PDB file of C-alpha atoms and ligand atoms in Angstrom:
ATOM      1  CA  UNK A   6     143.393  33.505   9.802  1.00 93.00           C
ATOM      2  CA  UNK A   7     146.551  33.890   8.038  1.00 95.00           C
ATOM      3  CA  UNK A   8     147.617  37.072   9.508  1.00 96.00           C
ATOM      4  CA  UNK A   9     146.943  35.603  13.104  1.00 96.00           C
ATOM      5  CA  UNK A  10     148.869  32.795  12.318  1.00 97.00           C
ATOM      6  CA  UNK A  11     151.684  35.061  11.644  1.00 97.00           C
ATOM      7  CA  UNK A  12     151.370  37.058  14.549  1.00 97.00           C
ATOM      8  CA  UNK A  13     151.597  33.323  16.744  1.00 97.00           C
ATOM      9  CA  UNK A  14     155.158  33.385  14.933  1.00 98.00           C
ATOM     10  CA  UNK A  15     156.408  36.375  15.645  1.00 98.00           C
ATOM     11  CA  UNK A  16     155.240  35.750  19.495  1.00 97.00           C
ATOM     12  CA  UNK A  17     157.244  32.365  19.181  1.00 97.00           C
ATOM     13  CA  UNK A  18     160.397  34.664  17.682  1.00 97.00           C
ATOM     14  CA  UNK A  19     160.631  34.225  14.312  1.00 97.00           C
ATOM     15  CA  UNK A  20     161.936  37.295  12.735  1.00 96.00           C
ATOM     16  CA  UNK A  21     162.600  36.695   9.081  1.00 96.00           C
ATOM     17  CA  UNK A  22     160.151  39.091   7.343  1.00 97.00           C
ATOM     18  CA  UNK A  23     160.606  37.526   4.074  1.00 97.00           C
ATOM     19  CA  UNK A  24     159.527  34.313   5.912  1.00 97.00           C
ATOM     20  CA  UNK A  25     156.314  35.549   7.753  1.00 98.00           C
ATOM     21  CA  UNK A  26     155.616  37.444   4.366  1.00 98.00           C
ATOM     22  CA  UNK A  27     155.825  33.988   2.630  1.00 97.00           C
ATOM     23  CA  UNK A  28     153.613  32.344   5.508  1.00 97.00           C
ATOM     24  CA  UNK A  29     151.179  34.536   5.157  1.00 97.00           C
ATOM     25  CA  UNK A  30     150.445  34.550   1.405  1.00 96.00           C
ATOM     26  CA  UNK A  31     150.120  30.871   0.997  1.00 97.00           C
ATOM     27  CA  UNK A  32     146.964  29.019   1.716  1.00 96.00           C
ATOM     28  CA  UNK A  33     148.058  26.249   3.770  1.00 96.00           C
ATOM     29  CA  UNK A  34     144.335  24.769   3.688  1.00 94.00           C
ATOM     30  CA  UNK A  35     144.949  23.404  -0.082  1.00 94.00           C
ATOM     31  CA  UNK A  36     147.704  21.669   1.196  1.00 93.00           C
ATOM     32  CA  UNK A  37     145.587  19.696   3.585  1.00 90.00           C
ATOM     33  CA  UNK A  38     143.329  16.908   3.446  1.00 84.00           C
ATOM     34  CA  UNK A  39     139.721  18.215   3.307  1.00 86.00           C
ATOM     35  CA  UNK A  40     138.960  16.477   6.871  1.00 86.00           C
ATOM     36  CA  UNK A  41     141.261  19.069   8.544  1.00 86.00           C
ATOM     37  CA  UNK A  42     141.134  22.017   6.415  1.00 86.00           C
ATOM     38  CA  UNK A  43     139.492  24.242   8.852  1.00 90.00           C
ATOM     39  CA  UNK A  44     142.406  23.548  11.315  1.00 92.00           C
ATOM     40  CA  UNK A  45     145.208  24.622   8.135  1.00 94.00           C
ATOM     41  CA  UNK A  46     145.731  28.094  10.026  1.00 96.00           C
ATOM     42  CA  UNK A  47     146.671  26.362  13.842  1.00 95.00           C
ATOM     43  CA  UNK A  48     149.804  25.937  14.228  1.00 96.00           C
ATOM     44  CA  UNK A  49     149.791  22.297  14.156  1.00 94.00           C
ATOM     45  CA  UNK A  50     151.003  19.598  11.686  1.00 92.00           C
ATOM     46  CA  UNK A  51     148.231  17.169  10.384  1.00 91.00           C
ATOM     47  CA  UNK A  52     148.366  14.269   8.629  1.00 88.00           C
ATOM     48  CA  UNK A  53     148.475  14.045   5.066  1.00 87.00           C
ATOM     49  CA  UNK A  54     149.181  10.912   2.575  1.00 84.00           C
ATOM     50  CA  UNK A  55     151.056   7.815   2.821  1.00 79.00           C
ATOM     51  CA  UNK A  56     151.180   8.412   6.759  1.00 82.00           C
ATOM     52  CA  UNK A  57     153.292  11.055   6.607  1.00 87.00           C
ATOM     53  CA  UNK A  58     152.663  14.896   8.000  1.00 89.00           C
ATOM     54  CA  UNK A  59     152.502  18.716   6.809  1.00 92.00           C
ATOM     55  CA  UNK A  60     155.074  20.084   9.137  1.00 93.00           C
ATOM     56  CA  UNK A  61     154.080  22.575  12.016  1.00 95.00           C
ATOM     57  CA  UNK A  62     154.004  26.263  10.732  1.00 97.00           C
ATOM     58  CA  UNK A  63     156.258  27.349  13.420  1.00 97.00           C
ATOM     59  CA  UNK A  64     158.643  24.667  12.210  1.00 97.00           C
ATOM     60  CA  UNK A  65     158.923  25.798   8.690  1.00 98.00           C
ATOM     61  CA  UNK A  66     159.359  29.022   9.568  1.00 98.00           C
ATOM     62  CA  UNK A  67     161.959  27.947  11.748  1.00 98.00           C
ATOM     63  CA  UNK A  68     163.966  25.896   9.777  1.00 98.00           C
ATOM     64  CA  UNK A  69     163.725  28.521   6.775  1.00 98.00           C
ATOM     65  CA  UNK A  70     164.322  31.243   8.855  1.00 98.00           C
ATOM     66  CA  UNK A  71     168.474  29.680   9.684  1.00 98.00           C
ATOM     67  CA  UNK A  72     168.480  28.621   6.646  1.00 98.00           C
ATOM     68  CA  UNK A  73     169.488  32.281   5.678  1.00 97.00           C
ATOM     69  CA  UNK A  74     168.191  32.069   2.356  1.00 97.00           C
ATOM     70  CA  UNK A  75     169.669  35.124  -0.411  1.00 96.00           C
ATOM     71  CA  UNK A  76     167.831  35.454  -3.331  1.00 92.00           C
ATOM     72  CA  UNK A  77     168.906  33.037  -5.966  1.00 94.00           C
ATOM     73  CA  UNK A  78     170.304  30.929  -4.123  1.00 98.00           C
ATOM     74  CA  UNK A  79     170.045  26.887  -5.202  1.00 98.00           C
ATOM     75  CA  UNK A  80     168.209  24.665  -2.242  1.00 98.00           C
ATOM     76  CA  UNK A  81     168.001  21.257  -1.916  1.00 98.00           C
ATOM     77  CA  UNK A  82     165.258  20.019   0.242  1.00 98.00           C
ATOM     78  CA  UNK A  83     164.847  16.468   1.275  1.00 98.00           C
ATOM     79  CA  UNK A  84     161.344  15.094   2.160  1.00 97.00           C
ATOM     80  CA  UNK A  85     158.934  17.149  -0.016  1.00 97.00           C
ATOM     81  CA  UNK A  86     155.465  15.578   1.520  1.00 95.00           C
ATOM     82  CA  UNK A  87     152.745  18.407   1.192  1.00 94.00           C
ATOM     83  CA  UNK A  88     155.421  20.763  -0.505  1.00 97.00           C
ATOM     84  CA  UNK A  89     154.391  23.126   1.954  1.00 97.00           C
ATOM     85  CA  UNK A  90     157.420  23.766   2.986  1.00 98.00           C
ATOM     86  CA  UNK A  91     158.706  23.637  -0.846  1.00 98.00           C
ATOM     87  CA  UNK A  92     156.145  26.659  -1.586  1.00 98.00           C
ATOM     88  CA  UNK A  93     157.727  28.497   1.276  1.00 98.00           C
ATOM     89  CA  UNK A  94     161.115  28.577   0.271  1.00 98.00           C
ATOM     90  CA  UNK A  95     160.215  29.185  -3.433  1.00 97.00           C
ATOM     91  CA  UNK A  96     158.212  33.095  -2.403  1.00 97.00           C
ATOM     92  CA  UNK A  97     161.581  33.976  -1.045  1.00 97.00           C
ATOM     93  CA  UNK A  98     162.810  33.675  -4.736  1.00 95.00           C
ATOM     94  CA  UNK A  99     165.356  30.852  -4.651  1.00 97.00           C
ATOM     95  CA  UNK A 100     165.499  27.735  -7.129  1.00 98.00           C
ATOM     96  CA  UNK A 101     164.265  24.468  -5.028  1.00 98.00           C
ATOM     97  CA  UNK A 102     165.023  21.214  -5.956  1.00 98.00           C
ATOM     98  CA  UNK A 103     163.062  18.685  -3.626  1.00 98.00           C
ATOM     99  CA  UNK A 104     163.396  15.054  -3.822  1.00 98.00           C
ATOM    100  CA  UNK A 105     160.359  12.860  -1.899  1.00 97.00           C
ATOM    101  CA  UNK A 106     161.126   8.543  -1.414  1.00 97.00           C
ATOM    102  CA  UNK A 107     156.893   7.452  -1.616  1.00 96.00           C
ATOM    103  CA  UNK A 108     155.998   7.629  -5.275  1.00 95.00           C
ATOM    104  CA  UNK A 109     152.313   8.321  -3.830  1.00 93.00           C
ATOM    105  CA  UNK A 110     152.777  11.447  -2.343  1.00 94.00           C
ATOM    106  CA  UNK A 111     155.384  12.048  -5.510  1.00 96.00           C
ATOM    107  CA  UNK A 112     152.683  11.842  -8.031  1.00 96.00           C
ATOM    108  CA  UNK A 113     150.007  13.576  -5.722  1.00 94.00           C
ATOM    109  CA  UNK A 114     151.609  16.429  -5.412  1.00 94.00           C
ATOM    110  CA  UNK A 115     152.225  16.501  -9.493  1.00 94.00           C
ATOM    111  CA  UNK A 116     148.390  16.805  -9.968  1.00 94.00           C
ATOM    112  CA  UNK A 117     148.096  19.814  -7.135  1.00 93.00           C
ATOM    113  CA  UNK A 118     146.822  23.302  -9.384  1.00 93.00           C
ATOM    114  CA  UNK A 119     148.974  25.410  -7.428  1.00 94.00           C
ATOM    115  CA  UNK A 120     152.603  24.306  -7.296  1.00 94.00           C
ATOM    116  CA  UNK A 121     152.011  25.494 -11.501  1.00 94.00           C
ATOM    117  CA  UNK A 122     152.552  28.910 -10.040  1.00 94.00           C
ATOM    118  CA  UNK A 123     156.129  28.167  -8.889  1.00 96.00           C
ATOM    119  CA  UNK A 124     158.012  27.496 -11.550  1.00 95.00           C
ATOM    120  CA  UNK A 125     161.556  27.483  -9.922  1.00 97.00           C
ATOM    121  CA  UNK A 126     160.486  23.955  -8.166  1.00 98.00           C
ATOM    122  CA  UNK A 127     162.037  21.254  -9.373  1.00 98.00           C
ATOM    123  CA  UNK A 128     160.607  18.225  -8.055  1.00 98.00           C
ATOM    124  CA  UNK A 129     162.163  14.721  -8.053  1.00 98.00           C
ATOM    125  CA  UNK A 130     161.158  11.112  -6.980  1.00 98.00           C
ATOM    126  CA  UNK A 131     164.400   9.393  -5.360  1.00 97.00           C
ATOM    127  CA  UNK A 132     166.360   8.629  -2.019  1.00 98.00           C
ATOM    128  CA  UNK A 133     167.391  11.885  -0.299  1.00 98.00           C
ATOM    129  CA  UNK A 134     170.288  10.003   1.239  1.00 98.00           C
ATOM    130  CA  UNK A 135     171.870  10.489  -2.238  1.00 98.00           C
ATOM    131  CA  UNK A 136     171.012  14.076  -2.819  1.00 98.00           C
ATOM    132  CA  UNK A 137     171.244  15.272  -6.394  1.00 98.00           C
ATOM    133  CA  UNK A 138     174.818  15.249  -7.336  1.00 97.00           C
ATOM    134  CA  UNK A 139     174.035  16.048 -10.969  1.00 97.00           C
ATOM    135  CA  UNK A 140     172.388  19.384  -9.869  1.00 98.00           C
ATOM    136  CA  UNK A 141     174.563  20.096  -7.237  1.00 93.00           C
ATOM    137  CA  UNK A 142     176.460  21.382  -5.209  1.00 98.00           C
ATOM    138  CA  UNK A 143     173.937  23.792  -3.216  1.00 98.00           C
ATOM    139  CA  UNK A 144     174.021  27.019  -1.547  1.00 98.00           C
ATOM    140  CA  UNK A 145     171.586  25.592   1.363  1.00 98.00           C
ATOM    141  CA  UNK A 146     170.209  21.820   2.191  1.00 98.00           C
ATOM    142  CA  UNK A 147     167.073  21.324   4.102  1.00 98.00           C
ATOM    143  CA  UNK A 148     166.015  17.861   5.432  1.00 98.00           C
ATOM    144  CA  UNK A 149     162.390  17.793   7.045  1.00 97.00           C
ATOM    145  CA  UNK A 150     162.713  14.300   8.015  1.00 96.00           C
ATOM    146  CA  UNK A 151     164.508  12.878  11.289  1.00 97.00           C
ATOM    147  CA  UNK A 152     167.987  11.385   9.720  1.00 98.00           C
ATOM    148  CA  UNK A 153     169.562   8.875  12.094  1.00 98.00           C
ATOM    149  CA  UNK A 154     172.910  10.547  11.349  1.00 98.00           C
ATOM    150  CA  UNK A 155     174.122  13.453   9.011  1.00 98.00           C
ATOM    151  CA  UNK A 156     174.033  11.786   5.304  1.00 98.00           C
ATOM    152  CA  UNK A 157     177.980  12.077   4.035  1.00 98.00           C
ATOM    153  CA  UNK A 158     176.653  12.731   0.267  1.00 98.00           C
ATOM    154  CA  UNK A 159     174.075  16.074   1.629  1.00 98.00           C
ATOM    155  CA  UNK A 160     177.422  17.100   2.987  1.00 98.00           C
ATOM    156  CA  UNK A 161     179.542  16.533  -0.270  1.00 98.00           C
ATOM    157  CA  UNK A 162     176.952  18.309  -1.885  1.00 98.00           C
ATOM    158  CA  UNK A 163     176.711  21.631   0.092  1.00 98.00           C
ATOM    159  CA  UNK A 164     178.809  24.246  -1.221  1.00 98.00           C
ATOM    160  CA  UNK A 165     181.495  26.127   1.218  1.00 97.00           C
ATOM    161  CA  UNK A 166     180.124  28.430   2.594  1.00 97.00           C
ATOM    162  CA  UNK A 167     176.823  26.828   2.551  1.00 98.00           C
ATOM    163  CA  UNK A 168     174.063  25.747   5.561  1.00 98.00           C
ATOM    164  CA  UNK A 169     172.240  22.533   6.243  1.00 98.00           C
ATOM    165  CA  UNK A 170     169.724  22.472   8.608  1.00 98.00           C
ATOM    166  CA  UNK A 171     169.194  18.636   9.581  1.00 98.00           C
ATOM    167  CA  UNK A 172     166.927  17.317  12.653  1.00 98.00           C
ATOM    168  CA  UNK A 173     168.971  14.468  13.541  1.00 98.00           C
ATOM    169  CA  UNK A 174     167.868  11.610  16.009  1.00 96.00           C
ATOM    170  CA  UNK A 175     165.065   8.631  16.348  1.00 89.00           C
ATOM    171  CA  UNK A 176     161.990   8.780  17.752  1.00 85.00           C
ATOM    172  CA  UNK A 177     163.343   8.493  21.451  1.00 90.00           C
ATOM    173  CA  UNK A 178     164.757  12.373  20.746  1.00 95.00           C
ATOM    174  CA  UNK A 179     165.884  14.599  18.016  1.00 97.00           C
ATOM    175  CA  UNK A 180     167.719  17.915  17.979  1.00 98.00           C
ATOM    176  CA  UNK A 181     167.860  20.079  15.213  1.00 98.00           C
ATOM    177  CA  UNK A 182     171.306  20.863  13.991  1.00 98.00           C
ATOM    178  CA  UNK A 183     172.480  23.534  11.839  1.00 98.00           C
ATOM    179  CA  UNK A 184     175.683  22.824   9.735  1.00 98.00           C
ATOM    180  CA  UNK A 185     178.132  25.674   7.747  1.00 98.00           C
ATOM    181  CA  UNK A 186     180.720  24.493   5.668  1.00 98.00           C
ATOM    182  CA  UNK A 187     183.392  27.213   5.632  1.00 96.00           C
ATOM    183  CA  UNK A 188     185.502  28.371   2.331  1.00 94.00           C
ATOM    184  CA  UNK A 189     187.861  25.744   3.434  1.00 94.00           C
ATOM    185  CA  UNK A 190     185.590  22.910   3.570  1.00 93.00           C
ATOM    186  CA  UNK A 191     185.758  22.613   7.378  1.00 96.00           C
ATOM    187  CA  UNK A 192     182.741  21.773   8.655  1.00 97.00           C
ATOM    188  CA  UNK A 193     181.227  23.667  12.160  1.00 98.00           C
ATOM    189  CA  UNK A 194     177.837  22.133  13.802  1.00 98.00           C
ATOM    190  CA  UNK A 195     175.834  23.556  16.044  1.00 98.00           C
ATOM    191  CA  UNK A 196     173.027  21.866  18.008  1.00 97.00           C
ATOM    192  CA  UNK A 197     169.673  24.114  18.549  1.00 97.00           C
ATOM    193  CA  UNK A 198     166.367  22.872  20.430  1.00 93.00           C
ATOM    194  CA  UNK A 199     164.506  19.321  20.449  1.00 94.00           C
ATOM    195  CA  UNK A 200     162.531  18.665  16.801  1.00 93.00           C
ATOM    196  CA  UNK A 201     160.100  16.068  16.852  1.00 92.00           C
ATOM    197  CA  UNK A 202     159.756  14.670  12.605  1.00 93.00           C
ATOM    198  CA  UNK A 203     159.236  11.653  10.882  1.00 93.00           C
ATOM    199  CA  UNK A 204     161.873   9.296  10.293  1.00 95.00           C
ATOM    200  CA  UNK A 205     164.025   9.560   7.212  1.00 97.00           C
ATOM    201  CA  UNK A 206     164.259   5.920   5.419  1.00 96.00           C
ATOM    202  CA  UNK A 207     166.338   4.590   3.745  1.00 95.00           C
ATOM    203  CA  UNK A 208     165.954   3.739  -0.415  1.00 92.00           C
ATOM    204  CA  UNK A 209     162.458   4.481  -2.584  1.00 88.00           C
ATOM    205  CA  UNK A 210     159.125   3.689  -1.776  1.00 87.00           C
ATOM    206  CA  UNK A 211     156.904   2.071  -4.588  1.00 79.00           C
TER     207      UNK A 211
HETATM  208  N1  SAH B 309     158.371  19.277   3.889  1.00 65.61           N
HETATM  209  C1  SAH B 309     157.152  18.519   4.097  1.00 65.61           C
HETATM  210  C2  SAH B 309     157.236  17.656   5.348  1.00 65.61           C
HETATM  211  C3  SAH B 309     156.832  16.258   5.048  1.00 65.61           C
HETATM  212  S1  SAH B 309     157.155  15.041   6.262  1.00 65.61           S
HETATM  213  C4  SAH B 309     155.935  19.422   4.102  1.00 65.61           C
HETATM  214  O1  SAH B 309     156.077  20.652   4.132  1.00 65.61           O
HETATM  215  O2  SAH B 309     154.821  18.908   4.039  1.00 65.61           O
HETATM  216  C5  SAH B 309     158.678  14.320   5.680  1.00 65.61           C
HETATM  217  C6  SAH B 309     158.698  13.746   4.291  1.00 65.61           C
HETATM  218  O3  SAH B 309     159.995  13.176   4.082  1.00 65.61           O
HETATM  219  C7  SAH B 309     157.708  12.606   4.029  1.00 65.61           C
HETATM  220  O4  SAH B 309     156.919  12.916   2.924  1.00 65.61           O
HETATM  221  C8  SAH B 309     158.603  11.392   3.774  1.00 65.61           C
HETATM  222  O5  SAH B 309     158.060  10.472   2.834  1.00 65.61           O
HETATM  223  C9  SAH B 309     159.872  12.052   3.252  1.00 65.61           C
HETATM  224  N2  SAH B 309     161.088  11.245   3.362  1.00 65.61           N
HETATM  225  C10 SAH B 309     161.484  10.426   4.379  1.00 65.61           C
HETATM  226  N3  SAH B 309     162.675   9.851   4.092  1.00 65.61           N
HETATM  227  C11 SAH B 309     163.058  10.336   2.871  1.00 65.61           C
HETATM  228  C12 SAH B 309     164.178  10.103   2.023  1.00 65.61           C
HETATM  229  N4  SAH B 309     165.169   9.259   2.343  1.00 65.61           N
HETATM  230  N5  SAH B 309     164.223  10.750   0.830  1.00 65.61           N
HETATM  231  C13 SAH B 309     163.234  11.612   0.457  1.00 65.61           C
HETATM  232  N6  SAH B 309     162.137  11.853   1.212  1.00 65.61           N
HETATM  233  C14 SAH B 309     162.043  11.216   2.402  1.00 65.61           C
END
């Protein structure tokens, strides 16, 4: 089921092998909640905790793929949720520091067997508005929630030379947006196809 659901991605153009490679060793179905587990291979995202979703396949592949990760390189992802998406970026052999606002799905995902595998992710319970400026700055940012605007601190953060890939918007539309910072600081967005994520809110969740 895996393999099929790579070859759905490469029909829908992604080309990153590293990616597809990465998508298809992972078992999305323990990221799931039992109830949908037979759908984990569709390309679909589902519900999981806390109201909040396991992104679309084809969207994590996606995002990682302009992401242009190089091995160890130092990611910041806002918006862990399933970690799905964390476990992705980890296989390509990066170090991933993800920070999710709803302690719930926070501690959840500390009691899930198989994130002990990866041991370059570095989880943390916070705001992602604020980033990690102690662990910073970062060769790539990745925020898998919809942002209202581009957060000024994620953008302090990123190193020159660095990408962010940000779906910006509300839930009336959202584009994605992929931002480089070049050696001189100066920033140069560019505005791909229509996302469709859940919002990104403001301060922790208890
Ligand atoms: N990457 C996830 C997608 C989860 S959906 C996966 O692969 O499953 C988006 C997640 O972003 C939710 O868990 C939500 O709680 C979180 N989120 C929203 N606003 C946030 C913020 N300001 N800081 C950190 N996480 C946030």
């Amino acid at each position: 089921m895996r393999r099929q659901l790579v070859q759905l991605l490469r029909e829908k153009k992604i080309k990153d092998e590293r990616v597809l490679a990465a998508i298809e060793n992972i078992p999305r179905h323990f990221f799931l909640d039992p109830a949908f587990e037979h759908h984990a291979y569709e390309d679909k995202a589902f519900p999981i905790l806390a109201g909040q979703t396991i992104s679309q396949p084809y969207t994590v592949a996606y995002q990682t793929e302009l992401l242009e990760i190089k091995k160890f390189d130092k990611v910041l992802e806002i918006g862990t949720g399933s970690a799905y998406q964390a476990c992705v970026l980890a296989e390509l052999g990066i170090t991933l520091f993800t920070i999710e606002r709803q302690k719930d799905l926070y501690e959840h995902v500390g009691k899930f067997f198989f994130l002990k595998k990866y041991f370059n992710i570095k989880r943390f319970y916070g705001d992602g508005y604020e980033g990690l400026p102690s662990y910073g700055p970062f060769d790539k940012i990745i925020v898998t929630a919809a942002a209202p605007y581009i957060p000024p601190k994620l953008v302090e953060q990123l190193k020159p030379g660095g990408i962010f890939v940000i779906p910006v918007g509300d839930d009336k539309g959202q584009k994605m947006l992929k931002i480089t910072k070049d050696a001189a600081g100066n920033l140069n967005t560019q505005e791909l196809g229509a996302a469709s994520f859940v919002p990104m809110l403001q301060g922790k969740n208890y």
